[in-house]
Amino acid sequence: MSDLNHRLHQEYEKLKTKRDELRVQLDLGKKDAEDAWTELDDKWTEAERALKQLARLSSDTAADVGEAAEEALEDTKEGLQLTAGELGDVAEKLMGELRDGFKRLQNLT
């Protein structure tokens, strides 16, 4: 195998390993996102229950339930924003690493 072929093969193997590592990280990120989604979905269900209860109660009691519903909705909103931001950061990091790896590979040719 020529020196160039050998170097390209080594770089390919490094990129393949990096790709596999990124796939594992992505799978872990998916699991984290699923966990965050489950938590947010539970808060959503709680907010729905509170809003339905609000519709059935008198105005005095409704104020207490309304506050609980507002809190649940705000928690859900904050959680969705945080989760989206975290996923965006992970995706941006992965894309940067892939871009750098492909640039290194291109420079070898």
mmCIF file with all atom_site columns, C-alpha atoms in Angstrom:
data_model
loop_
_atom_site.group_PDB
_atom_site.id
_atom_site.type_symbol
_atom_site.label_atom_id
_atom_site.label_alt_id
_atom_site.label_comp_id
_atom_site.label_asym_id
_atom_site.label_entity_id
_atom_site.label_seq_id
_atom_site.pdbx_PDB_ins_code
_atom_site.Cartn_x
_atom_site.Cartn_y
_atom_site.Cartn_z
_atom_site.occupancy
_atom_site.B_iso_or_equiv
_atom_site.pdbx_formal_charge
_atom_site.auth_seq_id
_atom_site.auth_comp_id
_atom_site.auth_asym_id
_atom_site.auth_atom_id
_atom_site.pdbx_PDB_model_num
ATOM 1   C CA . MET A 1 1   ? 0.000   0.000  0.000  1.00 0.00 ? 1   MET A CA 1
ATOM 2   C CA . SER A 1 2   ? 1.451   3.376  -0.929 1.00 0.00 ? 2   SER A CA 1
ATOM 3   C CA . ASP A 1 3   ? 2.188   5.935  1.742  1.00 0.00 ? 3   ASP A CA 1
ATOM 4   C CA . LEU A 1 4   ? -0.731  8.088  0.584  1.00 0.00 ? 4   LEU A CA 1
ATOM 5   C CA . ASN A 1 5   ? -3.107  5.125  0.599  1.00 0.00 ? 5   ASN A CA 1
ATOM 6   C CA . HIS A 1 6   ? -1.875  4.142  4.047  1.00 0.00 ? 6   HIS A CA 1
ATOM 7   C CA . ARG A 1 7   ? -2.392  7.666  5.429  1.00 0.00 ? 7   ARG A CA 1
ATOM 8   C CA . LEU A 1 8   ? -5.825  7.908  3.852  1.00 0.00 ? 8   LEU A CA 1
ATOM 9   C CA . HIS A 1 9   ? -6.786  4.534  5.278  1.00 0.00 ? 9   HIS A CA 1
ATOM 10  C CA . GLN A 1 10  ? -5.596  5.596  8.750  1.00 0.00 ? 10  GLN A CA 1
ATOM 11  C CA . GLU A 1 11  ? -7.523  8.855  8.515  1.00 0.00 ? 11  GLU A CA 1
ATOM 12  C CA . TYR A 1 12  ? -10.571 6.951  7.300  1.00 0.00 ? 12  TYR A CA 1
ATOM 13  C CA . GLU A 1 13  ? -10.354 4.621  10.298 1.00 0.00 ? 13  GLU A CA 1
ATOM 14  C CA . LYS A 1 14  ? -10.023 7.611  12.657 1.00 0.00 ? 14  LYS A CA 1
ATOM 15  C CA . LEU A 1 15  ? -13.057 9.267  11.088 1.00 0.00 ? 15  LEU A CA 1
ATOM 16  C CA . LYS A 1 16  ? -14.964 5.994  11.236 1.00 0.00 ? 16  LYS A CA 1
ATOM 17  C CA . THR A 1 17  ? -14.189 5.701  14.952 1.00 0.00 ? 17  THR A CA 1
ATOM 18  C CA . LYS A 1 18  ? -15.185 9.339  15.494 1.00 0.00 ? 18  LYS A CA 1
ATOM 19  C CA . ARG A 1 19  ? -18.396 8.748  13.523 1.00 0.00 ? 19  ARG A CA 1
ATOM 20  C CA . ASP A 1 20  ? -19.209 5.733  15.691 1.00 0.00 ? 20  ASP A CA 1
ATOM 21  C CA . GLU A 1 21  ? -18.500 7.737  18.842 1.00 0.00 ? 21  GLU A CA 1
ATOM 22  C CA . LEU A 1 22  ? -20.758 10.536 17.606 1.00 0.00 ? 22  LEU A CA 1
ATOM 23  C CA . ARG A 1 23  ? -23.504 8.020  16.846 1.00 0.00 ? 23  ARG A CA 1
ATOM 24  C CA . VAL A 1 24  ? -23.309 6.792  20.459 1.00 0.00 ? 24  VAL A CA 1
ATOM 25  C CA . GLN A 1 25  ? -23.386 10.381 21.723 1.00 0.00 ? 25  GLN A CA 1
ATOM 26  C CA . LEU A 1 26  ? -26.368 11.101 19.498 1.00 0.00 ? 26  LEU A CA 1
ATOM 27  C CA . ASP A 1 27  ? -28.171 8.023  20.803 1.00 0.00 ? 27  ASP A CA 1
ATOM 28  C CA . LEU A 1 28  ? -27.485 9.197  24.358 1.00 0.00 ? 28  LEU A CA 1
ATOM 29  C CA . GLY A 1 29  ? -28.724 12.657 23.394 1.00 0.00 ? 29  GLY A CA 1
ATOM 30  C CA . LYS A 1 30  ? -31.888 11.102 22.005 1.00 0.00 ? 30  LYS A CA 1
ATOM 31  C CA . LYS A 1 31  ? -32.416 9.284  25.304 1.00 0.00 ? 31  LYS A CA 1
ATOM 32  C CA . ASP A 1 32  ? -31.918 12.546 27.218 1.00 0.00 ? 32  ASP A CA 1
ATOM 33  C CA . ALA A 1 33  ? -34.366 14.280 24.897 1.00 0.00 ? 33  ALA A CA 1
ATOM 34  C CA . GLU A 1 34  ? -36.914 11.484 25.358 1.00 0.00 ? 34  GLU A CA 1
ATOM 35  C CA . ASP A 1 35  ? -36.561 11.758 29.136 1.00 0.00 ? 35  ASP A CA 1
ATOM 36  C CA . ALA A 1 36  ? -37.013 15.531 28.965 1.00 0.00 ? 36  ALA A CA 1
ATOM 37  C CA . TRP A 1 37  ? -40.026 15.061 26.685 1.00 0.00 ? 37  TRP A CA 1
ATOM 38  C CA . THR A 1 38  ? -41.632 12.605 29.103 1.00 0.00 ? 38  THR A CA 1
ATOM 39  C CA . GLU A 1 39  ? -41.167 15.047 31.957 1.00 0.00 ? 39  GLU A CA 1
ATOM 40  C CA . LEU A 1 40  ? -42.615 17.903 29.909 1.00 0.00 ? 40  LEU A CA 1
ATOM 41  C CA . ASP A 1 41  ? -45.507 15.761 28.715 1.00 0.00 ? 41  ASP A CA 1
ATOM 42  C CA . ASP A 1 42  ? -46.349 14.959 32.336 1.00 0.00 ? 42  ASP A CA 1
ATOM 43  C CA . LYS A 1 43  ? -46.390 18.694 33.093 1.00 0.00 ? 43  LYS A CA 1
ATOM 44  C CA . TRP A 1 44  ? -48.614 19.213 30.054 1.00 0.00 ? 44  TRP A CA 1
ATOM 45  C CA . THR A 1 45  ? -51.065 16.617 31.359 1.00 0.00 ? 45  THR A CA 1
ATOM 46  C CA . GLU A 1 46  ? -51.008 18.310 34.747 1.00 0.00 ? 46  GLU A CA 1
ATOM 47  C CA . ALA A 1 47  ? -51.736 21.680 33.112 1.00 0.00 ? 47  ALA A CA 1
ATOM 48  C CA . GLU A 1 48  ? -54.637 20.187 31.134 1.00 0.00 ? 48  GLU A CA 1
ATOM 49  C CA . ARG A 1 49  ? -56.117 18.687 34.284 1.00 0.00 ? 49  ARG A CA 1
ATOM 50  C CA . ALA A 1 50  ? -55.798 21.992 36.108 1.00 0.00 ? 50  ALA A CA 1
ATOM 51  C CA . LEU A 1 51  ? -57.459 23.881 33.264 1.00 0.00 ? 51  LEU A CA 1
ATOM 52  C CA . LYS A 1 52  ? -60.364 21.411 33.120 1.00 0.00 ? 52  LYS A CA 1
ATOM 53  C CA . GLN A 1 53  ? -60.766 21.661 36.861 1.00 0.00 ? 53  GLN A CA 1
ATOM 54  C CA . LEU A 1 54  ? -60.703 25.447 36.586 1.00 0.00 ? 54  LEU A CA 1
ATOM 55  C CA . ALA A 1 55  ? -63.682 25.360 34.261 1.00 0.00 ? 55  ALA A CA 1
ATOM 56  C CA . ARG A 1 56  ? -65.723 23.358 36.794 1.00 0.00 ? 56  ARG A CA 1
ATOM 57  C CA . LEU A 1 57  ? -64.992 25.307 39.962 1.00 0.00 ? 57  LEU A CA 1
ATOM 58  C CA . SER A 1 58  ? -66.437 28.457 41.446 1.00 0.00 ? 58  SER A CA 1
ATOM 59  C CA . SER A 1 59  ? -64.628 31.767 40.991 1.00 0.00 ? 59  SER A CA 1
ATOM 60  C CA . ASP A 1 60  ? -63.064 31.701 44.500 1.00 0.00 ? 60  ASP A CA 1
ATOM 61  C CA . THR A 1 61  ? -61.598 28.228 44.119 1.00 0.00 ? 61  THR A CA 1
ATOM 62  C CA . ALA A 1 62  ? -60.845 28.856 40.464 1.00 0.00 ? 62  ALA A CA 1
ATOM 63  C CA . ALA A 1 63  ? -58.271 31.482 41.373 1.00 0.00 ? 63  ALA A CA 1
ATOM 64  C CA . ASP A 1 64  ? -56.178 28.866 43.232 1.00 0.00 ? 64  ASP A CA 1
ATOM 65  C CA . VAL A 1 65  ? -56.487 26.360 40.413 1.00 0.00 ? 65  VAL A CA 1
ATOM 66  C CA . GLY A 1 66  ? -55.765 29.106 37.879 1.00 0.00 ? 66  GLY A CA 1
ATOM 67  C CA . GLU A 1 67  ? -52.489 29.872 39.627 1.00 0.00 ? 67  GLU A CA 1
ATOM 68  C CA . ALA A 1 68  ? -51.548 26.185 39.541 1.00 0.00 ? 68  ALA A CA 1
ATOM 69  C CA . ALA A 1 69  ? -52.409 26.026 35.847 1.00 0.00 ? 69  ALA A CA 1
ATOM 70  C CA . GLU A 1 70  ? -50.326 29.123 35.125 1.00 0.00 ? 70  GLU A CA 1
ATOM 71  C CA . GLU A 1 71  ? -47.374 27.586 36.967 1.00 0.00 ? 71  GLU A CA 1
ATOM 72  C CA . ALA A 1 72  ? -47.692 24.292 35.094 1.00 0.00 ? 72  ALA A CA 1
ATOM 73  C CA . LEU A 1 73  ? -47.902 26.096 31.747 1.00 0.00 ? 73  LEU A CA 1
ATOM 74  C CA . GLU A 1 74  ? -44.900 28.273 32.586 1.00 0.00 ? 74  GLU A CA 1
ATOM 75  C CA . ASP A 1 75  ? -42.860 25.204 33.670 1.00 0.00 ? 75  ASP A CA 1
ATOM 76  C CA . THR A 1 76  ? -43.767 23.478 30.409 1.00 0.00 ? 76  THR A CA 1
ATOM 77  C CA . LYS A 1 77  ? -42.823 26.541 28.362 1.00 0.00 ? 77  LYS A CA 1
ATOM 78  C CA . GLU A 1 78  ? -39.465 26.899 30.134 1.00 0.00 ? 78  GLU A CA 1
ATOM 79  C CA . GLY A 1 79  ? -38.762 23.184 29.764 1.00 0.00 ? 79  GLY A CA 1
ATOM 80  C CA . LEU A 1 80  ? -39.513 23.223 26.052 1.00 0.00 ? 80  LEU A CA 1
ATOM 81  C CA . GLN A 1 81  ? -37.238 26.206 25.495 1.00 0.00 ? 81  GLN A CA 1
ATOM 82  C CA . LEU A 1 82  ? -34.422 24.615 27.506 1.00 0.00 ? 82  LEU A CA 1
ATOM 83  C CA . THR A 1 83  ? -34.746 21.263 25.754 1.00 0.00 ? 83  THR A CA 1
ATOM 84  C CA . ALA A 1 84  ? -34.753 22.869 22.308 1.00 0.00 ? 84  ALA A CA 1
ATOM 85  C CA . GLY A 1 85  ? -31.678 24.901 23.193 1.00 0.00 ? 85  GLY A CA 1
ATOM 86  C CA . GLU A 1 86  ? -29.800 21.873 24.532 1.00 0.00 ? 86  GLU A CA 1
ATOM 87  C CA . LEU A 1 87  ? -30.615 19.823 21.446 1.00 0.00 ? 87  LEU A CA 1
ATOM 88  C CA . GLY A 1 88  ? -29.538 22.687 19.210 1.00 0.00 ? 88  GLY A CA 1
ATOM 89  C CA . ASP A 1 89  ? -26.211 22.916 21.051 1.00 0.00 ? 89  ASP A CA 1
ATOM 90  C CA . VAL A 1 90  ? -25.609 19.170 20.673 1.00 0.00 ? 90  VAL A CA 1
ATOM 91  C CA . ALA A 1 91  ? -26.484 19.242 16.975 1.00 0.00 ? 91  ALA A CA 1
ATOM 92  C CA . GLU A 1 92  ? -24.268 22.266 16.378 1.00 0.00 ? 92  GLU A CA 1
ATOM 93  C CA . LYS A 1 93  ? -21.325 20.592 18.125 1.00 0.00 ? 93  LYS A CA 1
ATOM 94  C CA . LEU A 1 94  ? -21.767 17.379 16.141 1.00 0.00 ? 94  LEU A CA 1
ATOM 95  C CA . MET A 1 95  ? -21.974 19.243 12.847 1.00 0.00 ? 95  MET A CA 1
ATOM 96  C CA . GLY A 1 96  ? -18.817 21.192 13.689 1.00 0.00 ? 96  GLY A CA 1
ATOM 97  C CA . GLU A 1 97  ? -16.911 18.028 14.487 1.00 0.00 ? 97  GLU A CA 1
ATOM 98  C CA . LEU A 1 98  ? -18.071 16.378 11.270 1.00 0.00 ? 98  LEU A CA 1
ATOM 99  C CA . ARG A 1 99  ? -17.194 19.468 9.228  1.00 0.00 ? 99  ARG A CA 1
ATOM 100 C CA . ASP A 1 100 ? -13.700 19.601 10.786 1.00 0.00 ? 100 ASP A CA 1
ATOM 101 C CA . GLY A 1 101 ? -13.171 15.906 10.147 1.00 0.00 ? 101 GLY A CA 1
ATOM 102 C CA . PHE A 1 102 ? -14.171 16.152 6.515  1.00 0.00 ? 102 PHE A CA 1
ATOM 103 C CA . LYS A 1 103 ? -11.941 19.201 6.047  1.00 0.00 ? 103 LYS A CA 1
ATOM 104 C CA . ARG A 1 104 ? -9.004  17.235 7.457  1.00 0.00 ? 104 ARG A CA 1
ATOM 105 C CA . LEU A 1 105 ? -9.789  14.378 5.088  1.00 0.00 ? 105 LEU A CA 1
ATOM 106 C CA . GLN A 1 106 ? -10.057 16.776 2.151  1.00 0.00 ? 106 GLN A CA 1
ATOM 107 C CA . ASN A 1 107 ? -6.685  18.319 3.002  1.00 0.00 ? 107 ASN A CA 1
ATOM 108 C CA . LEU A 1 108 ? -5.046  14.904 2.796  1.00 0.00 ? 108 LEU A CA 1
ATOM 109 C CA . THR A 1 109 ? -6.019  14.476 -0.841 1.00 0.00 ? 109 THR A CA 1
#
